[in-house]
Amino acid sequence: YVWGHSHRSKKPKPRCTRRPLHVNFKEMGWDDWIIAPLDYEAYHCEGVCDFPLRSHLEPTNHAIIQTLMNSMDPESTPPSCCVPTKLSPISILYIDSANNVVYKQYEDMVVESCGCR
């Protein structure tokens, strides 16, 4: 038993990273009001935040401490979470309730980067 890892450990889980998440408004049944785009790449964050945290994951000081506590005693402290650290907008052309065609930018629709928080 070394630093919270047993020697019988399973396959290592992938570290926190950005992964594809294709959103298709047509498949969601939203194409009756969304004109464009009918689909886009939203991405999502997935993976483990284990000790030691890599600097490119931009961990907060709290996440660093929590991850260290988790490595010493996994039962008492959960690991920090792999979450979006930077999001960007997309523009959507849609028909509103009054049948007007509207072009609007929606914030926080695309994951640009992930980190441990």
mmCIF file of N, CA and C in Angstrom:
data_model
loop_
_atom_site.group_PDB
_atom_site.id
_atom_site.type_symbol
_atom_site.label_atom_id
_atom_site.label_comp_id
_atom_site.label_asym_id
_atom_site.label_seq_id
_atom_site.Cartn_x
_atom_site.Cartn_y
_atom_site.Cartn_z
ATOM 1 N N TYR A 1 0.856 -1.187 0.000
ATOM 2 C CA TYR A 1 0.000 0.000 0.000
ATOM 3 C C TYR A 1 0.885 1.227 0.000
ATOM 4 N N VAL A 2 0.839 2.009 -1.077
ATOM 5 C CA VAL A 2 1.678 3.197 -1.181
ATOM 6 C C VAL A 2 0.832 4.388 -1.609
ATOM 7 N N TRP A 3 0.840 5.438 -0.814
ATOM 8 C CA TRP A 3 0.158 6.689 -1.142
ATOM 9 C C TRP A 3 -1.270 6.476 -1.624
ATOM 10 N N GLY A 4 -2.016 5.673 -0.918
ATOM 11 C CA GLY A 4 -3.429 5.506 -1.230
ATOM 12 C C GLY A 4 -3.720 4.559 -2.377
ATOM 13 N N HIS A 5 -2.713 3.894 -2.898
ATOM 14 C CA HIS A 5 -2.927 2.974 -4.020
ATOM 15 C C HIS A 5 -2.501 1.573 -3.612
ATOM 16 N N SER A 6 -3.378 0.622 -3.740
ATOM 17 C CA SER A 6 -3.004 -0.755 -3.430
ATOM 18 C C SER A 6 -2.219 -1.323 -4.605
ATOM 19 N N HIS A 7 -1.449 -2.344 -4.341
ATOM 20 C CA HIS A 7 -0.653 -2.962 -5.402
ATOM 21 C C HIS A 7 -1.519 -3.777 -6.352
ATOM 22 N N ARG A 8 -2.757 -4.053 -5.948
ATOM 23 C CA ARG A 8 -3.681 -4.798 -6.792
ATOM 24 C C ARG A 8 -4.534 -3.839 -7.630
ATOM 25 N N SER A 9 -3.996 -2.680 -7.942
ATOM 26 C CA SER A 9 -4.803 -1.676 -8.639
ATOM 27 C C SER A 9 -5.205 -2.153 -10.027
ATOM 28 N N LYS A 10 -6.403 -1.731 -10.411
ATOM 29 C CA LYS A 10 -6.929 -2.072 -11.732
ATOM 30 C C LYS A 10 -6.241 -1.204 -12.773
ATOM 31 N N LYS A 11 -6.746 -1.285 -13.986
ATOM 32 C CA LYS A 11 -6.243 -0.446 -15.062
ATOM 33 C C LYS A 11 -6.294 1.020 -14.629
ATOM 34 N N PRO A 12 -5.246 1.794 -14.887
ATOM 35 C CA PRO A 12 -5.318 3.198 -14.486
ATOM 36 C C PRO A 12 -6.429 3.928 -15.246
ATOM 37 N N LYS A 13 -7.179 4.739 -14.523
ATOM 38 C CA LYS A 13 -8.253 5.502 -15.155
ATOM 39 C C LYS A 13 -7.640 6.710 -15.859
ATOM 40 N N PRO A 14 -8.249 7.142 -16.954
ATOM 41 C CA PRO A 14 -7.689 8.308 -17.653
ATOM 42 C C PRO A 14 -7.789 9.567 -16.795
ATOM 43 N N ARG A 15 -6.780 10.400 -16.903
ATOM 44 C CA ARG A 15 -6.757 11.658 -16.158
ATOM 45 C C ARG A 15 -7.767 12.642 -16.735
ATOM 46 N N CYS A 16 -8.075 13.637 -15.931
ATOM 47 C CA CYS A 16 -9.032 14.681 -16.303
ATOM 48 C C CYS A 16 -8.662 15.307 -17.648
ATOM 49 N N THR A 17 -9.604 15.259 -18.581
ATOM 50 C CA THR A 17 -9.363 15.810 -19.915
ATOM 51 C C THR A 17 -10.680 16.174 -20.597
ATOM 52 N N ARG A 18 -10.577 16.930 -21.682
ATOM 53 C CA ARG A 18 -11.751 17.306 -22.476
ATOM 54 C C ARG A 18 -12.051 16.202 -23.478
ATOM 55 N N ARG A 19 -13.318 15.814 -23.548
ATOM 56 C CA ARG A 19 -13.752 14.752 -24.462
ATOM 57 C C ARG A 19 -14.902 15.250 -25.332
ATOM 58 N N PRO A 20 -15.108 14.607 -26.487
ATOM 59 C CA PRO A 20 -16.189 15.040 -27.385
ATOM 60 C C PRO A 20 -17.577 14.844 -26.776
ATOM 61 N N LEU A 21 -18.455 15.768 -27.076
ATOM 62 C CA LEU A 21 -19.882 15.632 -26.753
ATOM 63 C C LEU A 21 -20.632 16.349 -27.865
ATOM 64 N N HIS A 22 -21.146 15.571 -28.797
ATOM 65 C CA HIS A 22 -21.840 16.141 -29.948
ATOM 66 C C HIS A 22 -23.301 16.385 -29.588
ATOM 67 N N VAL A 23 -23.728 17.635 -29.715
ATOM 68 C CA VAL A 23 -25.118 18.004 -29.437
ATOM 69 C C VAL A 23 -25.835 18.174 -30.769
ATOM 70 N N ASN A 24 -26.940 17.459 -30.934
ATOM 71 C CA ASN A 24 -27.716 17.540 -32.165
ATOM 72 C C ASN A 24 -29.125 18.018 -31.814
ATOM 73 N N PHE A 25 -29.392 19.301 -32.113
ATOM 74 C CA PHE A 25 -30.696 19.881 -31.774
ATOM 75 C C PHE A 25 -31.834 19.192 -32.518
ATOM 76 N N LYS A 26 -31.549 18.712 -33.733
ATOM 77 C CA LYS A 26 -32.573 18.007 -34.515
ATOM 78 C C LYS A 26 -32.979 16.714 -33.806
ATOM 79 N N GLU A 27 -31.975 15.944 -33.349
ATOM 80 C CA GLU A 27 -32.262 14.700 -32.625
ATOM 81 C C GLU A 27 -32.984 14.963 -31.306
ATOM 82 N N MET A 28 -32.756 16.142 -30.721
ATOM 83 C CA MET A 28 -33.420 16.508 -29.466
ATOM 84 C C MET A 28 -34.857 16.969 -29.712
ATOM 85 N N GLY A 29 -35.219 17.117 -30.988
ATOM 86 C CA GLY A 29 -36.559 17.588 -31.322
ATOM 87 C C GLY A 29 -36.700 19.096 -31.235
ATOM 88 N N TRP A 30 -35.574 19.804 -31.232
ATOM 89 C CA TRP A 30 -35.598 21.263 -31.112
ATOM 90 C C TRP A 30 -35.521 21.961 -32.467
ATOM 91 N N ASP A 31 -35.487 21.182 -33.564
ATOM 92 C CA ASP A 31 -35.358 21.790 -34.891
ATOM 93 C C ASP A 31 -36.632 22.499 -35.333
ATOM 94 N N ASP A 32 -37.703 22.407 -34.531
ATOM 95 C CA ASP A 32 -38.912 23.163 -34.869
ATOM 96 C C ASP A 32 -38.777 24.630 -34.473
ATOM 97 N N TRP A 33 -37.788 24.963 -33.637
ATOM 98 C CA TRP A 33 -37.573 26.372 -33.288
ATOM 99 C C TRP A 33 -36.136 26.839 -33.480
ATOM 100 N N ILE A 34 -35.158 25.927 -33.464
ATOM 101 C CA ILE A 34 -33.775 26.323 -33.755
ATOM 102 C C ILE A 34 -33.537 26.181 -35.252
ATOM 103 N N ILE A 35 -33.108 27.283 -35.869
ATOM 104 C CA ILE A 35 -32.832 27.297 -37.307
ATOM 105 C C ILE A 35 -31.385 26.861 -37.564
ATOM 106 N N ALA A 36 -30.460 27.456 -36.817
ATOM 107 C CA ALA A 36 -29.039 27.130 -36.987
ATOM 108 C C ALA A 36 -28.265 27.470 -35.715
ATOM 109 N N PRO A 37 -27.232 26.735 -35.384
ATOM 110 C CA PRO A 37 -26.844 25.480 -36.036
ATOM 111 C C PRO A 37 -27.754 24.342 -35.581
ATOM 112 N N LEU A 38 -27.882 23.318 -36.385
ATOM 113 C CA LEU A 38 -28.693 22.163 -35.979
ATOM 114 C C LEU A 38 -27.897 21.194 -35.109
ATOM 115 N N ASP A 39 -26.572 21.371 -35.089
ATOM 116 C CA ASP A 39 -25.731 20.588 -34.191
ATOM 117 C C ASP A 39 -24.446 21.353 -33.917
ATOM 118 N N TYR A 40 -23.752 20.966 -32.839
ATOM 119 C CA TYR A 40 -22.455 21.565 -32.517
ATOM 120 C C TYR A 40 -21.695 20.658 -31.553
ATOM 121 N N GLU A 41 -20.405 20.928 -31.411
ATOM 122 C CA GLU A 41 -19.549 20.159 -30.507
ATOM 123 C C GLU A 41 -19.447 20.910 -29.183
ATOM 124 N N ALA A 42 -20.048 20.358 -28.128
ATOM 125 C CA ALA A 42 -20.072 21.005 -26.816
ATOM 126 C C ALA A 42 -18.887 20.579 -25.947
ATOM 127 N N TYR A 43 -18.397 19.351 -26.138
ATOM 128 C CA TYR A 43 -17.357 18.736 -25.310
ATOM 129 C C TYR A 43 -17.851 18.548 -23.870
ATOM 130 N N HIS A 44 -17.140 17.731 -23.117
ATOM 131 C CA HIS A 44 -17.400 17.570 -21.688
ATOM 132 C C HIS A 44 -16.091 17.173 -21.014
ATOM 133 N N CYS A 45 -16.070 17.262 -19.693
ATOM 134 C CA CYS A 45 -14.870 16.925 -18.931
ATOM 135 C C CYS A 45 -15.045 15.566 -18.279
ATOM 136 N N GLU A 46 -13.994 14.772 -18.336
ATOM 137 C CA GLU A 46 -14.059 13.422 -17.780
ATOM 138 C C GLU A 46 -12.666 12.975 -17.374
ATOM 139 N N GLY A 47 -12.604 12.206 -16.316
ATOM 140 C CA GLY A 47 -11.333 11.643 -15.885
ATOM 141 C C GLY A 47 -11.083 11.874 -14.412
ATOM 142 N N VAL A 48 -9.992 11.302 -13.940
ATOM 143 C CA VAL A 48 -9.685 11.372 -12.517
ATOM 144 C C VAL A 48 -8.780 12.554 -12.195
ATOM 145 N N CYS A 49 -8.941 13.035 -10.979
ATOM 146 C CA CYS A 49 -8.078 14.081 -10.429
ATOM 147 C C CYS A 49 -7.351 13.445 -9.249
ATOM 148 N N ASP A 50 -6.252 12.751 -9.538
ATOM 149 C CA ASP A 50 -5.543 12.081 -8.455
ATOM 150 C C ASP A 50 -4.185 12.724 -8.208
ATOM 151 N N PHE A 51 -3.580 12.342 -7.108
ATOM 152 C CA PHE A 51 -2.315 12.913 -6.670
ATOM 153 C C PHE A 51 -1.162 12.329 -7.474
ATOM 154 N N PRO A 52 -0.185 13.147 -7.909
ATOM 155 C CA PRO A 52 -0.156 14.609 -7.808
ATOM 156 C C PRO A 52 -0.913 15.259 -8.966
ATOM 157 N N LEU A 53 -1.593 16.359 -8.685
ATOM 158 C CA LEU A 53 -2.332 17.071 -9.735
ATOM 159 C C LEU A 53 -1.346 17.734 -10.686
ATOM 160 N N ARG A 54 -1.602 17.637 -11.963
ATOM 161 C CA ARG A 54 -0.751 18.253 -12.977
ATOM 162 C C ARG A 54 -1.080 19.743 -13.093
ATOM 163 N N SER A 55 -0.067 20.563 -13.327
ATOM 164 C CA SER A 55 -0.267 22.013 -13.372
ATOM 165 C C SER A 55 -1.173 22.440 -14.525
ATOM 166 N N HIS A 56 -1.168 21.690 -15.650
ATOM 167 C CA HIS A 56 -2.022 22.079 -16.778
ATOM 168 C C HIS A 56 -3.508 21.940 -16.443
ATOM 169 N N LEU A 57 -3.826 21.230 -15.362
ATOM 170 C CA LEU A 57 -5.219 21.105 -14.928
ATOM 171 C C LEU A 57 -5.648 22.309 -14.090
ATOM 172 N N GLU A 58 -4.725 23.247 -13.886
ATOM 173 C CA GLU A 58 -4.987 24.494 -13.174
ATOM 174 C C GLU A 58 -5.774 24.279 -11.880
ATOM 175 N N PRO A 59 -5.268 23.411 -10.998
ATOM 176 C CA PRO A 59 -6.021 23.164 -9.766
ATOM 177 C C PRO A 59 -6.000 24.380 -8.846
ATOM 178 N N THR A 60 -7.087 24.566 -8.122
ATOM 179 C CA THR A 60 -7.110 25.592 -7.080
ATOM 180 C C THR A 60 -6.293 25.062 -5.905
ATOM 181 N N ASN A 61 -5.915 25.951 -4.990
ATOM 182 C CA ASN A 61 -5.203 25.504 -3.790
ATOM 183 C C ASN A 61 -6.057 24.513 -3.015
ATOM 184 N N HIS A 62 -7.365 24.770 -2.979
ATOM 185 C CA HIS A 62 -8.285 23.866 -2.284
ATOM 186 C C HIS A 62 -8.248 22.476 -2.921
ATOM 187 N N ALA A 63 -8.263 22.421 -4.254
ATOM 188 C CA ALA A 63 -8.232 21.130 -4.953
ATOM 189 C C ALA A 63 -6.931 20.381 -4.667
ATOM 190 N N ILE A 64 -5.832 21.113 -4.585
ATOM 191 C CA ILE A 64 -4.537 20.488 -4.280
ATOM 192 C C ILE A 64 -4.574 19.852 -2.893
ATOM 193 N N ILE A 65 -5.069 20.609 -1.905
ATOM 194 C CA ILE A 65 -5.160 20.099 -0.529
ATOM 195 C C ILE A 65 -6.119 18.913 -0.461
ATOM 196 N N GLN A 66 -7.287 19.048 -1.114
ATOM 197 C CA GLN A 66 -8.280 17.965 -1.087
ATOM 198 C C GLN A 66 -7.714 16.698 -1.720
ATOM 199 N N THR A 67 -6.987 16.847 -2.823
ATOM 200 C CA THR A 67 -6.402 15.697 -3.513
ATOM 201 C C THR A 67 -5.327 15.031 -2.654
ATOM 202 N N LEU A 68 -4.544 15.846 -1.954
ATOM 203 C CA LEU A 68 -3.531 15.305 -1.051
ATOM 204 C C LEU A 68 -4.194 14.538 0.095
ATOM 205 N N MET A 69 -5.252 15.120 0.670
ATOM 206 C CA MET A 69 -5.992 14.447 1.745
ATOM 207 C C MET A 69 -6.584 13.131 1.232
ATOM 208 N N ASN A 70 -7.120 13.142 0.012
ATOM 209 C CA ASN A 70 -7.689 11.937 -0.592
ATOM 210 C C ASN A 70 -6.625 10.861 -0.790
ATOM 211 N N SER A 71 -5.423 11.268 -1.190
ATOM 212 C CA SER A 71 -4.360 10.281 -1.424
ATOM 213 C C SER A 71 -3.927 9.618 -0.120
ATOM 214 N N MET A 72 -4.032 10.352 0.993
ATOM 215 C CA MET A 72 -3.647 9.789 2.288
ATOM 216 C C MET A 72 -4.763 8.951 2.899
ATOM 217 N N ASP A 73 -6.027 9.374 2.683
ATOM 218 C CA ASP A 73 -7.160 8.651 3.265
ATOM 219 C C ASP A 73 -8.378 8.765 2.353
ATOM 220 N N PRO A 74 -8.452 7.893 1.326
ATOM 221 C CA PRO A 74 -9.551 7.963 0.343
ATOM 222 C C PRO A 74 -10.937 7.795 0.956
ATOM 223 N N GLU A 75 -11.016 7.130 2.114
ATOM 224 C CA GLU A 75 -12.323 6.907 2.741
ATOM 225 C C GLU A 75 -12.899 8.188 3.332
ATOM 226 N N SER A 76 -12.035 9.082 3.810
ATOM 227 C CA SER A 76 -12.518 10.275 4.507
ATOM 228 C C SER A 76 -12.705 11.486 3.600
ATOM 229 N N THR A 77 -11.996 11.520 2.470
ATOM 230 C CA THR A 77 -12.040 12.697 1.597
ATOM 231 C C THR A 77 -12.167 12.267 0.142
ATOM 232 N N PRO A 78 -13.199 12.747 -0.555
ATOM 233 C CA PRO A 78 -13.315 12.408 -1.979
ATOM 234 C C PRO A 78 -12.264 13.159 -2.799
ATOM 235 N N PRO A 79 -11.939 12.656 -3.982
ATOM 236 C CA PRO A 79 -10.998 13.384 -4.842
ATOM 237 C C PRO A 79 -11.641 14.666 -5.367
ATOM 238 N N SER A 80 -10.815 15.595 -5.833
ATOM 239 C CA SER A 80 -11.375 16.785 -6.472
ATOM 240 C C SER A 80 -12.027 16.357 -7.794
ATOM 241 N N CYS A 81 -12.809 17.242 -8.380
ATOM 242 C CA CYS A 81 -13.633 16.891 -9.544
ATOM 243 C C CYS A 81 -13.096 17.484 -10.838
ATOM 244 N N CYS A 82 -13.237 16.714 -11.903
ATOM 245 C CA CYS A 82 -12.862 17.134 -13.249
ATOM 246 C C CYS A 82 -14.029 17.925 -13.837
ATOM 247 N N VAL A 83 -13.835 19.226 -13.991
ATOM 248 C CA VAL A 83 -14.916 20.117 -14.430
ATOM 249 C C VAL A 83 -14.407 21.123 -15.465
ATOM 250 N N PRO A 84 -15.329 21.758 -16.221
ATOM 251 C CA PRO A 84 -14.902 22.811 -17.148
ATOM 252 C C PRO A 84 -14.270 23.986 -16.404
ATOM 253 N N THR A 85 -13.133 24.457 -16.900
ATOM 254 C CA THR A 85 -12.490 25.639 -16.328
ATOM 255 C C THR A 85 -12.601 26.830 -17.274
ATOM 256 N N LYS A 86 -12.898 26.564 -18.537
ATOM 257 C CA LYS A 86 -13.118 27.647 -19.500
ATOM 258 C C LYS A 86 -14.215 27.205 -20.455
ATOM 259 N N LEU A 87 -15.191 28.086 -20.647
ATOM 260 C CA LEU A 87 -16.315 27.816 -21.551
ATOM 261 C C LEU A 87 -16.416 28.957 -22.549
ATOM 262 N N SER A 88 -16.930 28.667 -23.726
ATOM 263 C CA SER A 88 -17.117 29.709 -24.733
ATOM 264 C C SER A 88 -18.562 29.687 -25.237
ATOM 265 N N PRO A 89 -18.985 30.791 -25.867
ATOM 266 C CA PRO A 89 -20.367 30.883 -26.344
ATOM 267 C C PRO A 89 -20.544 30.305 -27.741
ATOM 268 N N ILE A 90 -21.799 30.084 -28.114
ATOM 269 C CA ILE A 90 -22.148 29.844 -29.516
ATOM 270 C C ILE A 90 -23.300 30.783 -29.857
ATOM 271 N N SER A 91 -23.432 31.089 -31.124
ATOM 272 C CA SER A 91 -24.546 31.905 -31.598
ATOM 273 C C SER A 91 -25.603 30.996 -32.192
ATOM 274 N N ILE A 92 -26.853 31.292 -31.867
ATOM 275 C CA ILE A 92 -27.974 30.475 -32.331
ATOM 276 C C ILE A 92 -28.998 31.361 -33.025
ATOM 277 N N LEU A 93 -29.473 30.883 -34.163
ATOM 278 C CA LEU A 93 -30.552 31.532 -34.901
ATOM 279 C C LEU A 93 -31.808 30.715 -34.638
ATOM 280 N N TYR A 94 -32.834 31.365 -34.071
ATOM 281 C CA TYR A 94 -34.034 30.617 -33.699
ATOM 282 C C TYR A 94 -35.296 31.451 -33.893
ATOM 283 N N ILE A 95 -36.429 30.787 -33.768
ATOM 284 C CA ILE A 95 -37.733 31.448 -33.870
ATOM 285 C C ILE A 95 -38.310 31.545 -32.465
ATOM 286 N N ASP A 96 -38.615 32.780 -32.016
ATOM 287 C CA ASP A 96 -39.153 32.946 -30.662
ATOM 288 C C ASP A 96 -40.664 32.717 -30.636
ATOM 289 N N SER A 97 -41.271 32.875 -29.455
ATOM 290 C CA SER A 97 -42.699 32.563 -29.274
ATOM 291 C C SER A 97 -43.617 33.475 -30.082
ATOM 292 N N ALA A 98 -43.109 34.653 -30.478
ATOM 293 C CA ALA A 98 -43.907 35.568 -31.301
ATOM 294 C C ALA A 98 -43.604 35.395 -32.789
ATOM 295 N N ASN A 99 -42.953 34.297 -33.140
ATOM 296 C CA ASN A 99 -42.582 33.970 -34.522
ATOM 297 C C ASN A 99 -41.553 34.916 -35.140
ATOM 298 N N ASN A 100 -40.765 35.581 -34.298
ATOM 299 C CA ASN A 100 -39.675 36.412 -34.788
ATOM 300 C C ASN A 100 -38.427 35.550 -34.937
ATOM 301 N N VAL A 101 -37.647 35.835 -35.974
ATOM 302 C CA VAL A 101 -36.357 35.165 -36.124
ATOM 303 C C VAL A 101 -35.339 35.955 -35.305
ATOM 304 N N VAL A 102 -34.671 35.273 -34.379
ATOM 305 C CA VAL A 102 -33.748 35.925 -33.449
ATOM 306 C C VAL A 102 -32.359 35.301 -33.577
ATOM 307 N N TYR A 103 -31.335 36.165 -33.579
ATOM 308 C CA TYR A 103 -29.945 35.722 -33.574
ATOM 309 C C TYR A 103 -29.372 36.104 -32.221
ATOM 310 N N LYS A 104 -28.969 35.116 -31.436
ATOM 311 C CA LYS A 104 -28.526 35.401 -30.072
ATOM 312 C C LYS A 104 -27.304 34.573 -29.718
ATOM 313 N N GLN A 105 -26.399 35.198 -28.955
ATOM 314 C CA GLN A 105 -25.230 34.483 -28.451
ATOM 315 C C GLN A 105 -25.557 33.914 -27.075
ATOM 316 N N TYR A 106 -25.322 32.617 -26.910
ATOM 317 C CA TYR A 106 -25.540 31.941 -25.631
ATOM 318 C C TYR A 106 -24.187 31.627 -25.002
ATOM 319 N N GLU A 107 -23.983 32.148 -23.800
ATOM 320 C CA GLU A 107 -22.710 31.967 -23.095
ATOM 321 C C GLU A 107 -22.564 30.530 -22.575
ATOM 322 N N ASP A 108 -21.322 30.151 -22.321
ATOM 323 C CA ASP A 108 -20.995 28.892 -21.626
ATOM 324 C C ASP A 108 -21.605 27.654 -22.279
ATOM 325 N N MET A 109 -21.478 27.552 -23.587
ATOM 326 C CA MET A 109 -22.061 26.428 -24.335
ATOM 327 C C MET A 109 -21.028 25.400 -24.793
ATOM 328 N N VAL A 110 -19.745 25.795 -24.850
ATOM 329 C CA VAL A 110 -18.688 24.905 -25.334
ATOM 330 C C VAL A 110 -17.565 24.843 -24.297
ATOM 331 N N VAL A 111 -17.184 23.635 -23.894
ATOM 332 C CA VAL A 111 -16.057 23.466 -22.974
ATOM 333 C C VAL A 111 -14.763 23.675 -23.755
ATOM 334 N N GLU A 112 -13.962 24.638 -23.316
ATOM 335 C CA GLU A 112 -12.665 24.891 -23.950
ATOM 336 C C GLU A 112 -11.541 24.181 -23.203
ATOM 337 N N SER A 113 -11.658 24.095 -21.878
ATOM 338 C CA SER A 113 -10.636 23.398 -21.094
ATOM 339 C C SER A 113 -11.236 22.832 -19.819
ATOM 340 N N CYS A 114 -10.561 21.820 -19.290
ATOM 341 C CA CYS A 114 -11.012 21.127 -18.082
ATOM 342 C C CYS A 114 -9.921 21.197 -17.025
ATOM 343 N N GLY A 115 -10.332 21.095 -15.786
ATOM 344 C CA GLY A 115 -9.375 21.085 -14.692
ATOM 345 C C GLY A 115 -9.959 20.440 -13.459
ATOM 346 N N CYS A 116 -9.138 20.355 -12.437
ATOM 347 C CA CYS A 116 -9.548 19.721 -11.178
ATOM 348 C C CYS A 116 -9.881 20.795 -10.156
ATOM 349 N N ARG A 117 -11.094 20.741 -9.636
ATOM 350 C CA ARG A 117 -11.562 21.756 -8.685
ATOM 351 C C ARG A 117 -12.218 21.119 -7.494
#
